[in-house]
Short mmCIF file of C-alpha atoms and ligand atoms in Angstrom, two decimals:
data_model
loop_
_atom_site.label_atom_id
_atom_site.label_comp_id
_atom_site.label_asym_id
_atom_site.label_seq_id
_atom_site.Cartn_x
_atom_site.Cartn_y
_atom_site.Cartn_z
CA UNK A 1 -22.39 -16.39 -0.12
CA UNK A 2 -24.23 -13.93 -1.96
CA UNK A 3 -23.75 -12.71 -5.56
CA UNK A 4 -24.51 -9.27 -6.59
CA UNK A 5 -24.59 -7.95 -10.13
CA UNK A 6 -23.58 -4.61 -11.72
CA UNK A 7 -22.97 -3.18 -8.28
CA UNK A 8 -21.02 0.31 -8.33
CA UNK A 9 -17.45 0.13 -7.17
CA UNK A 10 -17.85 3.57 -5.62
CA UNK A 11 -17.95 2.49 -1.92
CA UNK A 12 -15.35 0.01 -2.52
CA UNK A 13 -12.29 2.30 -3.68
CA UNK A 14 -10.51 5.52 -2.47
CA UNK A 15 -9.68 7.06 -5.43
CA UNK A 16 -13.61 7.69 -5.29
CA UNK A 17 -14.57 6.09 -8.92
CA UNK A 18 -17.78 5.39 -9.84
CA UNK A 19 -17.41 2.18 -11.93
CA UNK A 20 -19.24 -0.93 -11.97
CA UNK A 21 -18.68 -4.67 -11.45
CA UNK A 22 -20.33 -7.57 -13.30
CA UNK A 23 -20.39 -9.48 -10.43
CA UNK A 24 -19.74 -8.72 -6.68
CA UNK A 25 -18.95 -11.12 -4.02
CA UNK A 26 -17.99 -10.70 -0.32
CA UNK A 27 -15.89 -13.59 1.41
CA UNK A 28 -15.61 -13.89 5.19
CA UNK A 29 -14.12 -17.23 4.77
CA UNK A 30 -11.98 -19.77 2.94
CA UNK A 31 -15.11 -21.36 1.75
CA UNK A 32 -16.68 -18.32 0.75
CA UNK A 33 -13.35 -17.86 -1.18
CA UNK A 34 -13.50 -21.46 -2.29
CA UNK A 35 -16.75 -21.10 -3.76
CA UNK A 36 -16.21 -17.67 -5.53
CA UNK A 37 -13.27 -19.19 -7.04
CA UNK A 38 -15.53 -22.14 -8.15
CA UNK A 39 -18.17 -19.87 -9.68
CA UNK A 40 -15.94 -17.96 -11.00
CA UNK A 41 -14.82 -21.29 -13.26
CA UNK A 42 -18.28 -21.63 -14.65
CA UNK A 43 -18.47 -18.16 -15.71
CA UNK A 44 -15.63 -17.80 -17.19
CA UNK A 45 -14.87 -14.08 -16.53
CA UNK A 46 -11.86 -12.08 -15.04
CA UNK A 47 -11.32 -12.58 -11.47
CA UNK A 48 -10.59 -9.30 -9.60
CA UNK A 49 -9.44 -9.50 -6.02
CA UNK A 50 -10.25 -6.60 -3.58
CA UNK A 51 -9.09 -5.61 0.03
CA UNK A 52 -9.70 -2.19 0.99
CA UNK A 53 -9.29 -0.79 -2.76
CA UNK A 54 -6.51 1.67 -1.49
CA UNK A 55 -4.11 0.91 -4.17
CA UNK A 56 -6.37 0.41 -7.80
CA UNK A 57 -7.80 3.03 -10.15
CA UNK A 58 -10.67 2.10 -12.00
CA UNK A 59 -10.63 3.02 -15.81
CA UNK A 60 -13.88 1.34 -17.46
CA UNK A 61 -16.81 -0.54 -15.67
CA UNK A 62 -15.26 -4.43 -15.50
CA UNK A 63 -16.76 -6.77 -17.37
CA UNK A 64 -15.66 -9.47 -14.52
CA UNK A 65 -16.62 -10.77 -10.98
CA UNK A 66 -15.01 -8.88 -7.84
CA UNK A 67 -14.11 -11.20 -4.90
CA UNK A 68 -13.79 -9.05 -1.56
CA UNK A 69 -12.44 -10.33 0.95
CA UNK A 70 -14.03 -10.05 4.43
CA UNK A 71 -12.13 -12.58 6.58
CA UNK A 72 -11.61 -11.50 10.15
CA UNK A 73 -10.20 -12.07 13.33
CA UNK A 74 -7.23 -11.54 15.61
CA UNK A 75 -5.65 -14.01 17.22
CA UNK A 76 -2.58 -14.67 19.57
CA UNK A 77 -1.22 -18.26 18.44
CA UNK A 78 2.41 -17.96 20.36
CA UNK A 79 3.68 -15.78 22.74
CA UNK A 80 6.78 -15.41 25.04
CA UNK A 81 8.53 -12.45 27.07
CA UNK A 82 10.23 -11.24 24.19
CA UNK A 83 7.67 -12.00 21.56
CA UNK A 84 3.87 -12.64 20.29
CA UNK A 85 3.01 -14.46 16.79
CA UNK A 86 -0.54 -12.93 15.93
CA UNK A 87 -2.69 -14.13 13.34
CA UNK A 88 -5.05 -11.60 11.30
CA UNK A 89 -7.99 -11.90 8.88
CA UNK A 90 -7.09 -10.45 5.47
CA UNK A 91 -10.33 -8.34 5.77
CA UNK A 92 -9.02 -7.00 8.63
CA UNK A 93 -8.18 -3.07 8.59
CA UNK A 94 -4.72 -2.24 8.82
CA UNK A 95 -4.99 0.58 10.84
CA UNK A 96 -7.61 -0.62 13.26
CA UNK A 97 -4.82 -4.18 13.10
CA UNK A 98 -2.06 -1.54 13.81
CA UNK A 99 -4.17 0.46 16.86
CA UNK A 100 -5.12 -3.21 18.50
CA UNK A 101 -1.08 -3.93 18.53
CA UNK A 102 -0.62 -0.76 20.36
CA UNK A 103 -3.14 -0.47 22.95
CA UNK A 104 -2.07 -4.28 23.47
CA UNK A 105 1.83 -2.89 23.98
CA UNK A 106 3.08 -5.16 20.84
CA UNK A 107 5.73 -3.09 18.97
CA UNK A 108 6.53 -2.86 15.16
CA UNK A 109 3.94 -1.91 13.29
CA UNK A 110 3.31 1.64 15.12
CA UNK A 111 5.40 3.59 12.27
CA UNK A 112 2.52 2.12 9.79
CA UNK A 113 -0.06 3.74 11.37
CA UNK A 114 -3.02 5.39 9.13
CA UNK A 115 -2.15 3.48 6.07
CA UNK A 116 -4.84 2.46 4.29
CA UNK A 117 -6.36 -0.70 3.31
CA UNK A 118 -6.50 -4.23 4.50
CA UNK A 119 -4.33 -6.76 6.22
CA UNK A 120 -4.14 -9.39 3.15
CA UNK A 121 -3.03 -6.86 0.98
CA UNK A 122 -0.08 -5.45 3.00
CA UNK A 123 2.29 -8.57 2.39
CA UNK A 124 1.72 -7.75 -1.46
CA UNK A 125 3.63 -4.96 -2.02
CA UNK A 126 5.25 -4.89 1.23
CA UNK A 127 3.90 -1.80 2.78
CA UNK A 128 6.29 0.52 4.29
CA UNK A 129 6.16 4.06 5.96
CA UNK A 130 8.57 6.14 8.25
CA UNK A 131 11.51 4.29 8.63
CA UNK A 132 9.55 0.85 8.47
CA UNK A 133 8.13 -1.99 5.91
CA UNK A 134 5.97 -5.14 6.48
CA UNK A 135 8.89 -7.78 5.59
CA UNK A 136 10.66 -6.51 9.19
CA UNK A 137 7.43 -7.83 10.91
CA UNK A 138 5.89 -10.27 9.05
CA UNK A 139 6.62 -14.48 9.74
CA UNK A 140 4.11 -16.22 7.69
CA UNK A 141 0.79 -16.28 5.52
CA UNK A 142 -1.96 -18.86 4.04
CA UNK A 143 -2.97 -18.32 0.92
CA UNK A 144 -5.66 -19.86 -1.59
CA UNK A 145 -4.11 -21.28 -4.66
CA UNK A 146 -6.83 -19.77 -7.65
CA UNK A 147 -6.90 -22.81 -9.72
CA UNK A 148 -6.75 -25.97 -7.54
CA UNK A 149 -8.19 -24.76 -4.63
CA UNK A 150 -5.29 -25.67 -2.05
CA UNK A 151 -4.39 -23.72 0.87
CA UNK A 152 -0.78 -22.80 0.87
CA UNK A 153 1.81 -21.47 3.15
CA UNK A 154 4.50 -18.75 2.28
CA UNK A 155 7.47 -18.39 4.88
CA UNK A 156 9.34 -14.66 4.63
CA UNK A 157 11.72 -16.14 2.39
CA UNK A 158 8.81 -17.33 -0.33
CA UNK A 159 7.78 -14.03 -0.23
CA UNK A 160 10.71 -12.19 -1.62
CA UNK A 161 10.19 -9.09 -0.42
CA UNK A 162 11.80 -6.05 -2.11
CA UNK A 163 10.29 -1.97 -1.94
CA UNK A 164 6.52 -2.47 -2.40
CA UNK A 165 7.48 -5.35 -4.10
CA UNK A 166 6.49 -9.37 -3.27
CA UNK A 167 6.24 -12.74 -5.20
CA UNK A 168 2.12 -12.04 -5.48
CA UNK A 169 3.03 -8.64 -7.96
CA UNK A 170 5.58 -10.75 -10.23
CA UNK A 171 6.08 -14.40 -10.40
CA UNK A 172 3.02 -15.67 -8.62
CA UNK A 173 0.90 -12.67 -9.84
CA UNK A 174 -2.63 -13.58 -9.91
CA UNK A 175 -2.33 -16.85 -8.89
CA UNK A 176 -3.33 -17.14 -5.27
CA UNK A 177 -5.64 -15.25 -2.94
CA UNK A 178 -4.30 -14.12 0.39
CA UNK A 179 -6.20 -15.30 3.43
CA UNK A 180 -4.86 -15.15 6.46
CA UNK A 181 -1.28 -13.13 7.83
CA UNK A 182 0.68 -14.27 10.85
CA UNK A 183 3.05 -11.12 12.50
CA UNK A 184 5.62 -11.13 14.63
CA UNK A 185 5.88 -8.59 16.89
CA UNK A 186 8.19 -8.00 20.12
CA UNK A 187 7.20 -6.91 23.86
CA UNK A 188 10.50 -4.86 24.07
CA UNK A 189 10.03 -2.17 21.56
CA UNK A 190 13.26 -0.61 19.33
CA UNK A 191 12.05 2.63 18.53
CA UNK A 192 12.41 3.73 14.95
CA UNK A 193 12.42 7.60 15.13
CA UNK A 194 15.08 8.70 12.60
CA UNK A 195 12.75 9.30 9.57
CA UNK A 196 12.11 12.56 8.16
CA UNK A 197 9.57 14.65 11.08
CA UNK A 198 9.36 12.08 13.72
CA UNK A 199 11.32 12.93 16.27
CA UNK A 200 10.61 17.21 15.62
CA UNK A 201 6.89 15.64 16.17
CA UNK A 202 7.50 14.17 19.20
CA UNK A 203 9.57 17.03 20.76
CA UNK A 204 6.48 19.04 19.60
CA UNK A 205 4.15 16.65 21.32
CA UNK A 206 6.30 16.86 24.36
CA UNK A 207 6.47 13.04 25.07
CA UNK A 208 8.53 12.31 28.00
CA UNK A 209 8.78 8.60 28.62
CA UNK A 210 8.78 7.54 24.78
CA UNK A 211 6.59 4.89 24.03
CA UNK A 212 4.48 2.95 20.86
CA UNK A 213 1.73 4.91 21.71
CA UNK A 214 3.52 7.78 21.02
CA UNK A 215 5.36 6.65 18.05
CA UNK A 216 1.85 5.89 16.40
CA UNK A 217 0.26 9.30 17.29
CA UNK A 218 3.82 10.94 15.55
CA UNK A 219 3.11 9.02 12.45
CA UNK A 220 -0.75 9.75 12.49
CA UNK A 221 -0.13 13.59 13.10
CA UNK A 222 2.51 13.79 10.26
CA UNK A 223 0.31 11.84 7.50
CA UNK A 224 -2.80 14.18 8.81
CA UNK A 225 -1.06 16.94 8.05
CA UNK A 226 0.50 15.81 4.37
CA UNK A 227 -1.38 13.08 3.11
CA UNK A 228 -5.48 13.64 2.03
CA UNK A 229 -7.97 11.81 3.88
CA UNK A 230 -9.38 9.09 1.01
CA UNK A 231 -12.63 9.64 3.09
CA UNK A 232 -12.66 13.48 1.96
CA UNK A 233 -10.62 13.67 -0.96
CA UNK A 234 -10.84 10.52 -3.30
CA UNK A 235 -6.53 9.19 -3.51
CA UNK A 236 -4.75 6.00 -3.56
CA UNK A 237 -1.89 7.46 -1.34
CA UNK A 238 1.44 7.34 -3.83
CA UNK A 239 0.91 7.07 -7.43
CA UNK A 240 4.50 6.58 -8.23
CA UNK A 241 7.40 4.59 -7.04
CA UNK A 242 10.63 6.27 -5.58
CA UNK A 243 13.20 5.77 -8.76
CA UNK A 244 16.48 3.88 -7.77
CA UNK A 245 19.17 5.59 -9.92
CA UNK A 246 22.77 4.42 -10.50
CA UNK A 247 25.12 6.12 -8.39
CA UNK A 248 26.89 7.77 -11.83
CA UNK A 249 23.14 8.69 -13.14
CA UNK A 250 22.76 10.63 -9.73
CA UNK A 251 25.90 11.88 -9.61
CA UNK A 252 25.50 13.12 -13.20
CA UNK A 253 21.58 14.82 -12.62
CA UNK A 254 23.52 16.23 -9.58
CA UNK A 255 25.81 18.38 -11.24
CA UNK A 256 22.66 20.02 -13.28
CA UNK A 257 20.01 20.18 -10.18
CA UNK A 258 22.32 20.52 -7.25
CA UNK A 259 19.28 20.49 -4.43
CA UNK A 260 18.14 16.74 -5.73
CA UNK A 261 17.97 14.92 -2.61
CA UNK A 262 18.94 11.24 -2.60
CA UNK A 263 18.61 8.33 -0.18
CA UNK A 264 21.73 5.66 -0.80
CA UNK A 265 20.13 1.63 -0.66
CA UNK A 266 21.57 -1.82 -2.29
CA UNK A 267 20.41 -0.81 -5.42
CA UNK A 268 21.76 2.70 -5.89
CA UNK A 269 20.25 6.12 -4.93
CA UNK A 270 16.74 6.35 -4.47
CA UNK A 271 15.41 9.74 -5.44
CA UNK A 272 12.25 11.51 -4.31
CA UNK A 273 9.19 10.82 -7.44
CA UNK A 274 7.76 14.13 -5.26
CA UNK A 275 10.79 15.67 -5.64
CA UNK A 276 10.44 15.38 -9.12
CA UNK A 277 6.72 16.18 -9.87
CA UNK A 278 7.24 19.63 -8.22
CA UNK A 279 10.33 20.56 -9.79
CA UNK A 280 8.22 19.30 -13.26
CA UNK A 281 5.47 22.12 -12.16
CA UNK A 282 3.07 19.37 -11.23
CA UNK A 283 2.59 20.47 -7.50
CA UNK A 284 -0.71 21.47 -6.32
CA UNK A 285 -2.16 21.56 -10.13
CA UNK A 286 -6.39 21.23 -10.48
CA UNK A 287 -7.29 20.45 -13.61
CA UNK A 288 -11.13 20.31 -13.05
CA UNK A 289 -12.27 17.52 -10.60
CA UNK A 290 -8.84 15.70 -10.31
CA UNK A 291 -5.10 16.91 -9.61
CA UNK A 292 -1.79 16.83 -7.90
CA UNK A 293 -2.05 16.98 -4.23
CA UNK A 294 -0.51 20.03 -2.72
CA UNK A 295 1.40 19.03 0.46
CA UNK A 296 2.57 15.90 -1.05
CA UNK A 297 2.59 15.98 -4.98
CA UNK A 298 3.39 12.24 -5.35
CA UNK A 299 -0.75 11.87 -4.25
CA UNK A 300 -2.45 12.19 -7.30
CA UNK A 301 -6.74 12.99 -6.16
CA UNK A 302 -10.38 13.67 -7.00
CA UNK A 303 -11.87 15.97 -5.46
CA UNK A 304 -15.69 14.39 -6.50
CA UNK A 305 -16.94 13.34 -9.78
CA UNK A 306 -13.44 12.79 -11.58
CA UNK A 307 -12.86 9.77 -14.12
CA UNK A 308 -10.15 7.19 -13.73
CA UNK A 309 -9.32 7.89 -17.40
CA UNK A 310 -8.41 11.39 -16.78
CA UNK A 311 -6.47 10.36 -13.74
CA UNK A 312 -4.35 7.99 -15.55
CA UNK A 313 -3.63 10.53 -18.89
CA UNK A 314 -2.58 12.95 -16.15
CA UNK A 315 -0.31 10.45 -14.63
CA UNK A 316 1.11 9.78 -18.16
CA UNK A 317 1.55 13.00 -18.82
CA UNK A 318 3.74 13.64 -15.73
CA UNK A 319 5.77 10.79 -16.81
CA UNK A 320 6.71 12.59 -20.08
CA UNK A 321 7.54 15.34 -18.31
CA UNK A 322 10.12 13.57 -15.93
CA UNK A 323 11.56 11.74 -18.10
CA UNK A 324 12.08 14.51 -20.91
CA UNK A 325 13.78 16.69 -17.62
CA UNK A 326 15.10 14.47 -16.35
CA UNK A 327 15.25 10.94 -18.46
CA UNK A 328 13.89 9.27 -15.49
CA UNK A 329 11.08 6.97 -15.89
CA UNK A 330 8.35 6.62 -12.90
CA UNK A 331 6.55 3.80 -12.44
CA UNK A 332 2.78 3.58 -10.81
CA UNK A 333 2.84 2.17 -7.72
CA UNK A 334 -1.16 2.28 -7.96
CA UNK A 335 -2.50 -0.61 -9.82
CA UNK A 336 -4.88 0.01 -12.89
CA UNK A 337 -8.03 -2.25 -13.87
N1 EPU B 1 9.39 16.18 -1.39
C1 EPU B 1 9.40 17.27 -2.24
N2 EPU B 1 8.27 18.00 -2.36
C2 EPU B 1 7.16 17.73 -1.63
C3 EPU B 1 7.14 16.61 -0.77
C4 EPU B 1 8.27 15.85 -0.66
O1 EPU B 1 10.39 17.55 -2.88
O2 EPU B 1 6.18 18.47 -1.80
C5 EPU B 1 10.62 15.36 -1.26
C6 EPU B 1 11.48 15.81 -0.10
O3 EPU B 1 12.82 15.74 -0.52
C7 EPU B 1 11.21 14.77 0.95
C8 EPU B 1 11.01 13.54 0.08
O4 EPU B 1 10.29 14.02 -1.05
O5 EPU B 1 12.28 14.60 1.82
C9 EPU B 1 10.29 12.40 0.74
O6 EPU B 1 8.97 12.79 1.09
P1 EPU B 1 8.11 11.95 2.13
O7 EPU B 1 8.84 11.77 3.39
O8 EPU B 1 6.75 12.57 2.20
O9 EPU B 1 8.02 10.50 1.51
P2 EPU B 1 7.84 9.91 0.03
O10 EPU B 1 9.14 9.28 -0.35
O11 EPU B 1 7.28 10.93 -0.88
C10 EPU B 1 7.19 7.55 0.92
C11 EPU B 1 6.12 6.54 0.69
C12 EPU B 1 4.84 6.90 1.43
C13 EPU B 1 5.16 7.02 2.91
C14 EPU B 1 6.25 8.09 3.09
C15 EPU B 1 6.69 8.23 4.52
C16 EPU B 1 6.62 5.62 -1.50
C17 EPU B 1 6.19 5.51 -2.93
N3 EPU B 1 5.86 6.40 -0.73
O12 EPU B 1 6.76 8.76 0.32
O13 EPU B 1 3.91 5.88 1.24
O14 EPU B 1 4.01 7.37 3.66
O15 EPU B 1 7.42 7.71 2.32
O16 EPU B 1 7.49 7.15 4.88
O17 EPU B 1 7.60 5.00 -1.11
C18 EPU B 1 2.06 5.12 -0.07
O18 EPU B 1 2.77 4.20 -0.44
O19 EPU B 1 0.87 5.24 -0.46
C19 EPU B 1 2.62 6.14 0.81
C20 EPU B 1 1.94 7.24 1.17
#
């Protein structure tokens, strides 16, 4: 295990920030993990845990040591006519985790194709796109317990899964270090094809004999053509949340902004964040090397050279703006260090 210092962070996150790290360490094992957490002890510093960086923006240069994690490996550990248990590294890609399933015929995970980042940190905030989110496919996962070292299991239950919400962002935040996630996935595919351009994709695509394979080149087409590529234009995919309103509070914005779409769930009526950054004028702004995105204004990006500071005032300052139009408050989905 090798320890770098003051490395940049530029490589290592999407948004494109060039910030530093005290100390840098890459794990492609438990041991590895083990003994960052163990040297992490003696120095006494912040411990910052990093998958594929798709979901952080950097504000200052950390004064702390960076543990990446680099475990791989996928691996069949049950399997029956109906269904397969896989196990994956938490360094493992998503999408390239995703793209294996598929070629392999092992349905569930084909609407979360193209979402970036890593396997370990998926289970964290429950990742979810078109119509789908982790907690439908996910059975178990080891994790490393930060302060005594122990490996522990989590069941779907311990996870407590809610929208990009788990146990690892509230009660157990910061306490354990995700190593290893075991899917379930099914040979007999239910196709999930209702959400938003899907099935106008496929009809455009002219797929006969509907398959996965399909499904997943639906869902790559439609991000391609909203969402920026991280690898061209620095983003974190969605800055905000979607707000759940009460069904009165909806009802009651309604009657002011008749077009306000709304999406009914347990909670309430879950309202678009983009539908409310373009209606605040937000869409498509540039305000020198950072901005709104202008197919999908709830991707906030740099374009090259732009500060996490600036991105994070301008995120504030779209805040103010909903909630004085609206009194809504957004939250960041996007984690700040
Ligand atoms: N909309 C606008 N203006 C726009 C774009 C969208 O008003 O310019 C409104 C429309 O009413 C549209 C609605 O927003 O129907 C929803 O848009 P979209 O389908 O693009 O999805 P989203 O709710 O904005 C969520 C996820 C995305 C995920 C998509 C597709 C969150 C925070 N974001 O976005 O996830 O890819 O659905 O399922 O839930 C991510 O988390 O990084 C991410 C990209």
């Amino acid at each position: 295990m090798n320890i770098q210092e003051n490395i940049s962070l530029l490589p290592y996150n999407t948004f494109g920030i060039d910030k530093k790290a005290k100390y840098f360490i890459q794990a492609t094992s438990e041991n590895d993990v083990k003994s960052a957490l163990l040297k992490n002890k003696k120095l006494n510093l912040p411990l910052i845990v990093l998958g594929g960086g798709s979901n952080i923006l950097l504000t200052k240069d950390l004064d702390a040591m960076v543990l990446k994690i680099e475990l791989k490996g996928i691996k069949v550990i049950e399997e029956n006519e109906e269904c397969i248990l896989v196990e994956v590294g938490a360094g493992e890609n998503w999408h390239k985790f995703v793209q294996h399933c598929v070629e392999k015929g092992w349905a569930g995970v084909e609407n979360l194709s193209l979402i970036p980042g890593t396997v370990g940190a998926s289970p964290m905030q429950n990742i979810g796109a078109y119509g789908v989110e982790i907690k439908e496919v996910f059975h178990q996962l080891t994790a490393i317990h930060r302060e005594n070292l122990k490996e522990k299991i989590f069941d779907w239950k311990a996870c407590r899964f809610g929208y990009r919400e788990s146990v690892f962002k509230n009660e157990l935040k910061d306490q354990f270090i995700i190593t290893r996630v075991i899917f379930k996935l099914s040979k007999r595919p239910v196709f999930h094809t209702e959400y938003g351009a899907i099935k106008e994709t496929l009809e455009e695509m002219g797929t006969k004999n509907l398959n996965i394979k399909d499904i997943s080149n639906a869902v790559i087409k439609i991000r391609q053509s909203k969402l920026p590529d991280p690898n061209i234009i620095g983003n974190a995919g969605s800055f905000f949340k979607n707000p759940t309103l009460s069904i009165s509070t909806y009802e009651l914005l309604k009657r002011d902004y008749p077009t306000i779409p709304g999406f009914p769930n347990k909670e309430g009526i879950k309202v678009p964040a983009a539908w409310l950054i373009e209606q605040t004028g937000w869409k498509g702004k540039t305000f020198g090397k950072i901005g709104v995105h202008i197919n999908q204004p709830l991707v906030l990006v740099n374009y090259g050279g732009g500060e996490g500071e600036d991105i994070k005032l301008l995120s504030q300052r779209i805040q103010e703006s909903i909630k004085a139009k609206f009194g809504i408050e957004l939250h960041p989905e996007v984690n700040f260090l």
